[in-house]
Amino acid sequence: MDAQVSRSPRRLIALSLLAAVAACLPTLGANLAHAAGYRTVNFTVDAPTPQLAKEIGDSAEVWRRDLAKEWLGKELPRWSQPCPIKATVAPHLGAGGATSFVFNQGQVYDWRMNIQGSRERVLDSVLPHEITHTIFATHFRQPLPRWADEGACTTVEHHSEIQKQERMLIDFLKTKRGIRFDEMFAMTEYPADVLPLYAQGHSLSQFLISQRGKQVFLNFLADGMRTNDWRAAIQSHYEYEHLLSLQNSWMDWVRAGRPPLQLVGGGGTMLASAQVPAPAQQSVSNGASATITPTPNPVGNVAARPQSVYGESTNWVPARNSQPVTSTAGYESGRPIMMSGGRENVMR
């Protein structure tokens, strides 16, 4: 039976405003009227100008190749039919996109992608996000959990877009819109309040990827989807006793300012992350408890130090089932919240 899956409802909100924006921006309307086409091996592009169509098409192929290698360790095979990309580009247009495709008897096809935004955000955020959806669909050949699909795809966006998710996450936690992990892991459809799912899904995806890398993250998802036993999957791949212990550890990490995590290989072996480090996070006051300060690793060659996208290496270690889980995080009816008095350090 066919199953068509539409992605990125957050971005669809932006796309729904396109008609109003076009009416208010004559330049955008003129660009739409003079759309140009370009074709690559795996994509056909409809964009405002021939130059932009070529730039988007060539970039799409590069992202498809490089992201597949990054996530899967190999390039994807050529699709049987190219994916049409409809691009709407204007300097002040909000970044957004939506991709749909069909799963049928282990096959995936009928790709369709709509993207919009400024030239910069289309090329460095919207395209990689949407193309990562197609990589996951090609690899798994079934829908992923909503939090993991959107969350992992957001990790490849430009840091300016990721910063928006980071800021929104704190707002959602402070306003009691956080999602219990047992509820979030069970979601097969987008909730009515979808934006917290994006922000929380991205944060948890980054939390897990930073600990064990992308391949372990994908193996974890594969096992969880195969058995529908997420407790067993999180125990096997990340050594958390259950989803609540994962939720507690993640919340403490968020409250600590999301310090960089040491990438760990099989058997607990420490590995150096291939990620380029960003400026280190500062300490964050933890409300009723003491201040938590990430401590830099004082030893070892700089090139060999474990690193993550969140900053320089630290000795901050997530609490797992082998340690008592005494979270400083706040909860209401099991939902993660930011307790009053706390403040959050967000990447700038």
mmCIF file of C-alpha atoms in Angstrom:
data_model
loop_
_atom_site.group_PDB
_atom_site.id
_atom_site.type_symbol
_atom_site.label_atom_id
_atom_site.label_comp_id
_atom_site.label_asym_id
_atom_site.label_seq_id
_atom_site.Cartn_x
_atom_site.Cartn_y
_atom_site.Cartn_z
ATOM 1 C CA MET A 1 0.000 0.000 0.000
ATOM 2 C CA ASP A 2 1.306 3.424 -0.896
ATOM 3 C CA ALA A 3 2.219 5.744 1.924
ATOM 4 C CA GLN A 4 2.979 9.319 1.033
ATOM 5 C CA VAL A 5 4.965 11.164 3.647
ATOM 6 C CA SER A 6 5.120 14.949 3.748
ATOM 7 C CA ARG A 7 7.972 16.517 5.672
ATOM 8 C CA SER A 8 8.629 19.760 7.497
ATOM 9 C CA PRO A 9 5.243 21.172 8.519
ATOM 10 C CA ARG A 10 7.100 23.994 10.304
ATOM 11 C CA ARG A 11 8.423 24.978 6.925
ATOM 12 C CA LEU A 12 5.063 24.511 5.292
ATOM 13 C CA ILE A 13 3.794 27.302 7.525
ATOM 14 C CA ALA A 14 6.253 29.585 5.800
ATOM 15 C CA LEU A 15 5.308 28.259 2.373
ATOM 16 C CA SER A 16 1.637 28.994 3.013
ATOM 17 C CA LEU A 17 2.515 32.684 3.212
ATOM 18 C CA LEU A 18 4.051 32.674 -0.251
ATOM 19 C CA ALA A 19 1.072 34.164 -2.052
ATOM 20 C CA ALA A 20 0.874 37.078 0.360
ATOM 21 C CA VAL A 21 4.603 37.688 0.142
ATOM 22 C CA ALA A 22 4.541 37.612 -3.664
ATOM 23 C CA ALA A 23 1.753 40.175 -3.706
ATOM 24 C CA CYS A 24 3.779 42.475 -1.466
ATOM 25 C CA LEU A 25 7.089 41.994 -3.249
ATOM 26 C CA PRO A 26 6.963 42.924 -6.953
ATOM 27 C CA THR A 27 10.496 41.658 -7.451
ATOM 28 C CA LEU A 28 9.524 38.239 -6.137
ATOM 29 C CA GLY A 29 6.474 38.194 -8.379
ATOM 30 C CA ALA A 30 8.632 39.008 -11.388
ATOM 31 C CA ASN A 31 11.074 36.254 -10.479
ATOM 32 C CA LEU A 32 8.270 33.724 -10.241
ATOM 33 C CA ALA A 33 6.992 34.785 -13.643
ATOM 34 C CA HIS A 34 10.401 34.187 -15.202
ATOM 35 C CA ALA A 35 11.270 30.892 -13.541
ATOM 36 C CA ALA A 36 14.036 28.887 -15.196
ATOM 37 C CA GLY A 37 14.845 25.187 -15.239
ATOM 38 C CA TYR A 38 17.967 23.074 -14.753
ATOM 39 C CA ARG A 39 18.544 19.324 -14.582
ATOM 40 C CA THR A 40 21.160 17.173 -12.889
ATOM 41 C CA VAL A 41 21.384 13.399 -12.516
ATOM 42 C CA ASN A 42 19.054 13.286 -9.504
ATOM 43 C CA PHE A 43 17.257 16.652 -9.537
ATOM 44 C CA THR A 44 15.301 18.985 -11.776
ATOM 45 C CA VAL A 45 15.173 22.570 -10.557
ATOM 46 C CA ASP A 46 12.624 25.304 -11.186
ATOM 47 C CA ALA A 47 14.056 28.591 -9.889
ATOM 48 C CA PRO A 48 13.720 32.339 -10.566
ATOM 49 C CA THR A 49 16.812 32.546 -12.816
ATOM 50 C CA PRO A 50 18.917 30.101 -14.859
ATOM 51 C CA GLN A 51 21.965 30.913 -12.730
ATOM 52 C CA LEU A 52 20.123 30.213 -9.496
ATOM 53 C CA ALA A 53 18.578 27.030 -10.879
ATOM 54 C CA LYS A 54 22.043 25.742 -11.754
ATOM 55 C CA GLU A 55 23.468 26.743 -8.391
ATOM 56 C CA ILE A 56 20.672 24.980 -6.521
ATOM 57 C CA GLY A 57 20.866 21.866 -8.691
ATOM 58 C CA ASP A 58 24.634 21.535 -8.408
ATOM 59 C CA SER A 59 24.494 22.198 -4.666
ATOM 60 C CA ALA A 60 21.762 19.586 -4.258
ATOM 61 C CA GLU A 61 23.976 16.950 -5.866
ATOM 62 C CA VAL A 62 26.908 17.913 -3.641
ATOM 63 C CA TRP A 63 24.763 17.795 -0.498
ATOM 64 C CA ARG A 64 23.273 14.452 -1.561
ATOM 65 C CA ARG A 65 26.735 12.969 -2.063
ATOM 66 C CA ASP A 66 28.438 14.450 0.999
ATOM 67 C CA LEU A 67 25.595 13.955 3.470
ATOM 68 C CA ALA A 68 25.084 10.350 2.387
ATOM 69 C CA LYS A 69 28.774 9.690 3.032
ATOM 70 C CA GLU A 70 28.537 11.466 6.375
ATOM 71 C CA TRP A 71 25.482 9.530 7.573
ATOM 72 C CA LEU A 72 25.791 6.212 5.745
ATOM 73 C CA GLY A 73 29.471 5.986 4.878
ATOM 74 C CA LYS A 74 28.707 5.729 1.169
ATOM 75 C CA GLU A 75 26.959 7.548 -1.659
ATOM 76 C CA LEU A 76 23.358 6.803 -2.566
ATOM 77 C CA PRO A 77 22.602 5.010 -5.832
ATOM 78 C CA ARG A 78 21.069 7.090 -8.576
ATOM 79 C CA TRP A 79 17.315 7.503 -8.195
ATOM 80 C CA SER A 80 15.137 5.979 -10.917
ATOM 81 C CA GLN A 81 13.555 9.393 -11.495
ATOM 82 C CA PRO A 82 14.943 12.825 -10.591
ATOM 83 C CA CYS A 83 13.447 14.761 -7.699
ATOM 84 C CA PRO A 84 11.740 17.985 -8.846
ATOM 85 C CA ILE A 85 12.759 21.033 -6.791
ATOM 86 C CA LYS A 86 10.576 24.125 -6.845
ATOM 87 C CA ALA A 87 12.610 27.037 -5.469
ATOM 88 C CA THR A 88 11.285 30.435 -4.441
ATOM 89 C CA VAL A 89 14.111 32.798 -3.539
ATOM 90 C CA ALA A 90 14.024 36.373 -2.236
ATOM 91 C CA PRO A 91 16.355 38.263 0.146
ATOM 92 C CA HIS A 92 13.945 38.561 3.084
ATOM 93 C CA LEU A 93 11.854 35.445 2.531
ATOM 94 C CA GLY A 94 11.728 33.100 5.523
ATOM 95 C CA ALA A 95 13.623 29.826 5.121
ATOM 96 C CA GLY A 96 11.384 26.801 4.668
ATOM 97 C CA GLY A 97 10.798 23.638 2.720
ATOM 98 C CA ALA A 98 8.645 20.559 2.285
ATOM 99 C CA THR A 99 9.504 17.210 0.728
ATOM 100 C CA SER A 100 7.152 14.345 -0.083
ATOM 101 C CA PHE A 101 7.712 10.822 -1.368
ATOM 102 C CA VAL A 102 5.997 7.443 -1.508
ATOM 103 C CA PHE A 103 6.906 4.209 0.282
ATOM 104 C CA ASN A 104 5.585 1.088 -1.423
ATOM 105 C CA GLN A 105 6.718 -2.518 -0.898
ATOM 106 C CA GLY A 106 10.208 -1.566 0.189
ATOM 107 C CA GLN A 107 10.634 1.055 -2.513
ATOM 108 C CA VAL A 108 10.638 4.840 -2.239
ATOM 109 C CA TYR A 109 9.889 7.142 -5.164
ATOM 110 C CA ASP A 110 7.835 10.091 -6.438
ATOM 111 C CA TRP A 111 10.088 12.667 -4.800
ATOM 112 C CA ARG A 112 8.852 16.258 -4.682
ATOM 113 C CA MET A 113 10.586 19.154 -2.963
ATOM 114 C CA ASN A 114 9.581 22.772 -2.404
ATOM 115 C CA ILE A 115 12.103 25.175 -0.904
ATOM 116 C CA GLN A 116 12.133 28.881 -0.174
ATOM 117 C CA GLY A 117 14.193 31.563 1.526
ATOM 118 C CA SER A 118 17.122 33.818 0.861
ATOM 119 C CA ARG A 119 19.780 32.471 -1.472
ATOM 120 C CA GLU A 120 22.128 31.839 1.459
ATOM 121 C CA ARG A 121 19.623 29.950 3.619
ATOM 122 C CA VAL A 122 18.285 27.942 0.696
ATOM 123 C CA LEU A 123 21.782 26.729 -0.125
ATOM 124 C CA ASP A 124 23.164 26.174 3.381
ATOM 125 C CA SER A 125 20.094 25.180 5.423
ATOM 126 C CA VAL A 126 16.920 24.327 3.524
ATOM 127 C CA LEU A 127 18.595 22.158 0.876
ATOM 128 C CA PRO A 128 20.686 20.050 3.294
ATOM 129 C CA HIS A 129 17.705 19.633 5.643
ATOM 130 C CA GLU A 130 15.358 18.428 2.910
ATOM 131 C CA ILE A 131 17.985 16.277 1.206
ATOM 132 C CA THR A 132 18.757 14.576 4.520
ATOM 133 C CA HIS A 133 15.087 13.561 4.617
ATOM 134 C CA THR A 134 15.557 11.859 1.236
ATOM 135 C CA ILE A 135 18.731 10.131 2.437
ATOM 136 C CA PHE A 136 16.932 8.719 5.467
ATOM 137 C CA ALA A 137 13.973 7.652 3.324
ATOM 138 C CA THR A 138 16.261 5.924 0.832
ATOM 139 C CA HIS A 139 18.184 4.195 3.626
ATOM 140 C CA PHE A 140 15.354 3.101 5.940
ATOM 141 C CA ARG A 141 12.561 2.800 3.342
ATOM 142 C CA GLN A 142 9.992 3.555 6.016
ATOM 143 C CA PRO A 143 8.938 6.626 7.993
ATOM 144 C CA LEU A 144 11.161 7.564 10.919
ATOM 145 C CA PRO A 145 9.876 8.752 14.300
ATOM 146 C CA ARG A 146 8.916 12.395 13.919
ATOM 147 C CA TRP A 147 11.357 13.688 16.531
ATOM 148 C CA ALA A 148 14.326 11.837 15.042
ATOM 149 C CA ASP A 149 13.587 12.642 11.404
ATOM 150 C CA GLU A 150 13.144 16.372 11.907
ATOM 151 C CA GLY A 151 15.689 16.581 14.700
ATOM 152 C CA ALA A 152 18.519 14.894 12.826
ATOM 153 C CA CYS A 153 17.793 16.853 9.645
ATOM 154 C CA THR A 154 18.049 20.095 11.588
ATOM 155 C CA THR A 155 21.572 19.218 12.774
ATOM 156 C CA VAL A 156 22.904 19.780 9.240
ATOM 157 C CA GLU A 157 21.530 23.315 8.910
ATOM 158 C CA HIS A 158 23.503 26.560 9.132
ATOM 159 C CA HIS A 159 24.370 27.579 12.696
ATOM 160 C CA SER A 160 22.064 30.604 12.462
ATOM 161 C CA GLU A 161 19.067 28.314 11.925
ATOM 162 C CA ILE A 162 20.219 25.960 14.683
ATOM 163 C CA GLN A 163 20.478 28.910 17.058
ATOM 164 C CA LYS A 164 16.795 29.630 16.446
ATOM 165 C CA GLN A 165 15.922 26.086 17.481
ATOM 166 C CA GLU A 166 18.112 26.390 20.581
ATOM 167 C CA ARG A 167 16.401 29.601 21.666
ATOM 168 C CA MET A 168 12.937 28.222 20.977
ATOM 169 C CA LEU A 169 13.709 25.083 22.997
ATOM 170 C CA ILE A 170 14.394 27.129 26.112
ATOM 171 C CA ASP A 171 11.231 29.162 25.556
ATOM 172 C CA PHE A 172 9.175 25.979 25.187
ATOM 173 C CA LEU A 173 10.655 24.426 28.318
ATOM 174 C CA LYS A 174 10.046 27.598 30.310
ATOM 175 C CA THR A 175 6.420 27.792 29.129
ATOM 176 C CA LYS A 176 5.703 24.123 29.930
ATOM 177 C CA ARG A 177 5.505 23.004 26.288
ATOM 178 C CA GLY A 178 8.189 20.337 26.648
ATOM 179 C CA ILE A 179 7.258 16.823 25.513
ATOM 180 C CA ARG A 180 7.649 13.752 27.718
ATOM 181 C CA PHE A 181 10.067 11.326 26.089
ATOM 182 C CA ASP A 182 7.667 8.392 26.340
ATOM 183 C CA GLU A 183 5.129 10.475 24.400
ATOM 184 C CA MET A 184 7.665 11.845 21.933
ATOM 185 C CA PHE A 185 9.100 8.425 21.083
ATOM 186 C CA ALA A 186 5.589 7.092 20.453
ATOM 187 C CA MET A 187 4.645 9.838 17.984
ATOM 188 C CA THR A 188 4.067 8.640 14.429
ATOM 189 C CA GLU A 189 2.392 11.861 13.277
ATOM 190 C CA TYR A 190 3.133 15.520 13.823
ATOM 191 C CA PRO A 191 1.381 16.938 16.910
ATOM 192 C CA ALA A 192 -0.845 19.998 16.743
ATOM 193 C CA ASP A 193 1.829 21.958 18.615
ATOM 194 C CA VAL A 194 4.614 21.033 16.225
ATOM 195 C CA LEU A 195 7.342 23.586 16.959
ATOM 196 C CA PRO A 196 8.364 22.078 20.331
ATOM 197 C CA LEU A 197 8.828 18.755 18.543
ATOM 198 C CA TYR A 198 11.319 20.359 16.149
ATOM 199 C CA ALA A 199 13.302 22.082 18.873
ATOM 200 C CA GLN A 200 13.301 19.155 21.315
ATOM 201 C CA GLY A 201 13.908 16.604 18.561
ATOM 202 C CA HIS A 202 16.917 18.541 17.322
ATOM 203 C CA SER A 203 18.363 18.898 20.806
ATOM 204 C CA LEU A 204 17.967 15.202 21.651
ATOM 205 C CA SER A 205 19.362 14.148 18.266
ATOM 206 C CA GLN A 206 22.430 16.314 18.831
ATOM 207 C CA PHE A 207 22.765 14.973 22.383
ATOM 208 C CA LEU A 208 22.824 11.370 21.159
ATOM 209 C CA ILE A 209 24.921 11.972 18.041
ATOM 210 C CA SER A 210 27.534 13.837 20.082
ATOM 211 C CA GLN A 211 27.940 10.807 22.358
ATOM 212 C CA ARG A 212 28.260 7.942 19.870
ATOM 213 C CA GLY A 213 28.289 9.413 16.365
ATOM 214 C CA LYS A 214 25.899 9.251 13.433
ATOM 215 C CA GLN A 215 26.194 5.547 12.632
ATOM 216 C CA VAL A 216 25.246 4.463 16.149
ATOM 217 C CA PHE A 217 22.360 6.938 16.054
ATOM 218 C CA LEU A 218 21.020 5.362 12.854
ATOM 219 C CA ASN A 219 21.506 1.845 14.234
ATOM 220 C CA PHE A 220 19.598 2.896 17.350
ATOM 221 C CA LEU A 221 16.711 4.157 15.211
ATOM 222 C CA ALA A 222 16.732 0.995 13.108
ATOM 223 C CA ASP A 223 16.516 -1.250 16.175
ATOM 224 C CA GLY A 224 13.836 0.875 17.800
ATOM 225 C CA MET A 225 11.676 0.855 14.670
ATOM 226 C CA ARG A 226 12.204 -2.868 14.121
ATOM 227 C CA THR A 227 11.188 -3.908 17.637
ATOM 228 C CA ASN A 228 9.166 -0.894 18.798
ATOM 229 C CA ASP A 229 11.044 -1.365 22.075
ATOM 230 C CA TRP A 230 12.772 1.967 22.571
ATOM 231 C CA ARG A 231 13.840 1.128 26.110
ATOM 232 C CA ALA A 232 15.829 -1.851 24.859
ATOM 233 C CA ALA A 233 17.253 0.207 21.992
ATOM 234 C CA ILE A 234 18.416 3.034 24.255
ATOM 235 C CA GLN A 235 19.926 0.499 26.668
ATOM 236 C CA SER A 236 21.760 -1.329 23.899
ATOM 237 C CA HIS A 237 23.201 1.656 22.049
ATOM 238 C CA TYR A 238 23.553 4.348 24.724
ATOM 239 C CA GLU A 239 23.459 2.462 28.054
ATOM 240 C CA TYR A 240 20.576 4.441 29.526
ATOM 241 C CA GLU A 241 18.345 2.350 31.758
ATOM 242 C CA HIS A 242 15.108 3.695 30.294
ATOM 243 C CA LEU A 243 13.624 6.740 28.553
ATOM 244 C CA LEU A 244 13.194 8.598 31.832
ATOM 245 C CA SER A 245 16.901 8.334 32.646
ATOM 246 C CA LEU A 246 17.635 9.595 29.129
ATOM 247 C CA GLN A 247 15.204 12.479 29.645
ATOM 248 C CA ASN A 248 16.805 13.358 32.986
ATOM 249 C CA SER A 249 20.327 13.319 31.568
ATOM 250 C CA TRP A 250 19.309 15.359 28.518
ATOM 251 C CA MET A 251 17.597 17.980 30.692
ATOM 252 C CA ASP A 252 20.674 18.332 32.897
ATOM 253 C CA TRP A 253 22.765 18.774 29.739
ATOM 254 C CA VAL A 254 20.432 21.500 28.476
ATOM 255 C CA ARG A 255 20.498 23.302 31.820
ATOM 256 C CA ALA A 256 24.306 23.093 31.858
ATOM 257 C CA GLY A 257 24.390 25.073 28.608
ATOM 258 C CA ARG A 258 24.730 22.038 26.308
ATOM 259 C CA PRO A 259 28.455 21.487 26.940
ATOM 260 C CA PRO A 260 30.344 19.440 24.346
ATOM 261 C CA LEU A 261 30.318 15.692 24.883
ATOM 262 C CA GLN A 262 33.113 13.200 24.437
ATOM 263 C CA LEU A 263 32.492 10.980 21.444
ATOM 264 C CA VAL A 264 32.665 7.347 22.553
ATOM 265 C CA GLY A 265 33.271 4.304 20.352
ATOM 266 C CA GLY A 266 32.516 0.649 20.988
ATOM 267 C CA GLY A 267 33.503 -0.648 24.397
ATOM 268 C CA GLY A 268 33.722 2.864 25.823
ATOM 269 C CA THR A 269 36.729 3.881 23.700
ATOM 270 C CA MET A 270 37.130 7.659 23.517
ATOM 271 C CA LEU A 271 37.258 9.042 19.989
ATOM 272 C CA ALA A 272 38.034 12.467 18.570
ATOM 273 C CA SER A 273 35.010 13.973 16.835
ATOM 274 C CA ALA A 274 35.344 15.127 13.241
ATOM 275 C CA GLN A 275 33.095 18.098 14.003
ATOM 276 C CA VAL A 276 34.611 21.581 13.896
ATOM 277 C CA PRO A 277 34.327 23.099 17.387
ATOM 278 C CA ALA A 278 32.409 26.279 18.094
ATOM 279 C CA PRO A 279 33.141 28.629 21.023
ATOM 280 C CA ALA A 280 32.826 26.838 24.362
ATOM 281 C CA GLN A 281 29.677 27.277 26.422
ATOM 282 C CA GLN A 282 29.730 29.262 29.664
ATOM 283 C CA SER A 283 28.423 28.094 33.008
ATOM 284 C CA VAL A 284 24.696 28.288 33.664
ATOM 285 C CA SER A 285 23.043 28.942 37.002
ATOM 286 C CA ASN A 286 20.831 26.018 37.900
ATOM 287 C CA GLY A 287 18.140 27.758 39.898
ATOM 288 C CA ALA A 288 17.798 26.131 43.307
ATOM 289 C CA SER A 289 20.955 24.065 42.919
ATOM 290 C CA ALA A 290 24.605 25.014 42.529
ATOM 291 C CA THR A 291 26.059 26.432 39.333
ATOM 292 C CA ILE A 292 27.130 23.768 36.837
ATOM 293 C CA THR A 293 30.355 24.721 35.081
ATOM 294 C CA PRO A 294 31.675 22.645 32.147
ATOM 295 C CA THR A 295 35.363 21.978 32.856
ATOM 296 C CA PRO A 296 37.783 21.897 29.889
ATOM 297 C CA ASN A 297 39.896 18.790 29.471
ATOM 298 C CA PRO A 298 43.358 19.914 30.649
ATOM 299 C CA VAL A 299 45.411 17.155 29.069
ATOM 300 C CA GLY A 300 46.158 15.654 25.710
ATOM 301 C CA ASN A 301 47.121 16.904 22.301
ATOM 302 C CA VAL A 302 44.657 19.484 20.973
ATOM 303 C CA ALA A 303 44.106 17.570 17.738
ATOM 304 C CA ALA A 304 43.305 14.385 19.664
ATOM 305 C CA ARG A 305 40.859 15.883 22.143
ATOM 306 C CA PRO A 306 37.234 14.798 21.846
ATOM 307 C CA GLN A 307 35.250 17.659 20.346
ATOM 308 C CA SER A 308 31.694 18.423 19.297
ATOM 309 C CA VAL A 309 29.835 21.141 17.473
ATOM 310 C CA TYR A 310 28.996 22.744 20.827
ATOM 311 C CA GLY A 311 32.548 23.723 21.766
ATOM 312 C CA GLU A 312 35.886 22.544 23.035
ATOM 313 C CA SER A 313 36.305 19.223 24.776
ATOM 314 C CA THR A 314 35.088 18.891 28.374
ATOM 315 C CA ASN A 315 34.831 16.203 31.013
ATOM 316 C CA TRP A 316 31.027 16.565 31.301
ATOM 317 C CA VAL A 317 29.657 13.012 31.233
ATOM 318 C CA PRO A 318 25.946 12.106 30.891
ATOM 319 C CA ALA A 319 24.499 10.134 33.798
ATOM 320 C CA ARG A 320 23.496 6.610 32.707
ATOM 321 C CA ASN A 321 22.063 3.536 34.358
ATOM 322 C CA SER A 322 25.389 2.832 36.066
ATOM 323 C CA GLN A 323 25.062 6.102 37.998
ATOM 324 C CA PRO A 324 22.243 7.359 40.238
ATOM 325 C CA VAL A 325 19.945 9.591 38.209
ATOM 326 C CA THR A 326 19.472 12.662 40.407
ATOM 327 C CA SER A 327 18.349 15.195 37.847
ATOM 328 C CA THR A 328 18.291 18.884 38.700
ATOM 329 C CA ALA A 329 15.697 19.379 35.967
ATOM 330 C CA GLY A 330 12.132 20.415 36.623
ATOM 331 C CA TYR A 331 9.056 18.424 35.632
ATOM 332 C CA GLU A 332 5.322 18.895 35.595
ATOM 333 C CA SER A 333 3.213 15.787 34.969
ATOM 334 C CA GLY A 334 6.364 14.177 33.617
ATOM 335 C CA ARG A 335 6.971 16.949 31.068
ATOM 336 C CA PRO A 336 10.403 18.623 31.094
ATOM 337 C CA ILE A 337 10.295 22.277 32.147
ATOM 338 C CA MET A 338 12.786 24.968 33.078
ATOM 339 C CA MET A 339 12.489 25.731 36.791
ATOM 340 C CA SER A 340 12.131 29.364 37.817
ATOM 341 C CA GLY A 341 15.374 31.070 38.669
ATOM 342 C CA GLY A 342 17.412 29.265 36.043
ATOM 343 C CA ARG A 343 18.990 30.938 33.050
ATOM 344 C CA GLU A 344 20.183 29.450 29.811
ATOM 345 C CA ASN A 345 23.334 30.022 27.792
ATOM 346 C CA VAL A 346 22.567 29.941 24.076
ATOM 347 C CA MET A 347 25.128 29.807 21.279
ATOM 348 C CA ARG A 348 25.693 33.212 19.680
#
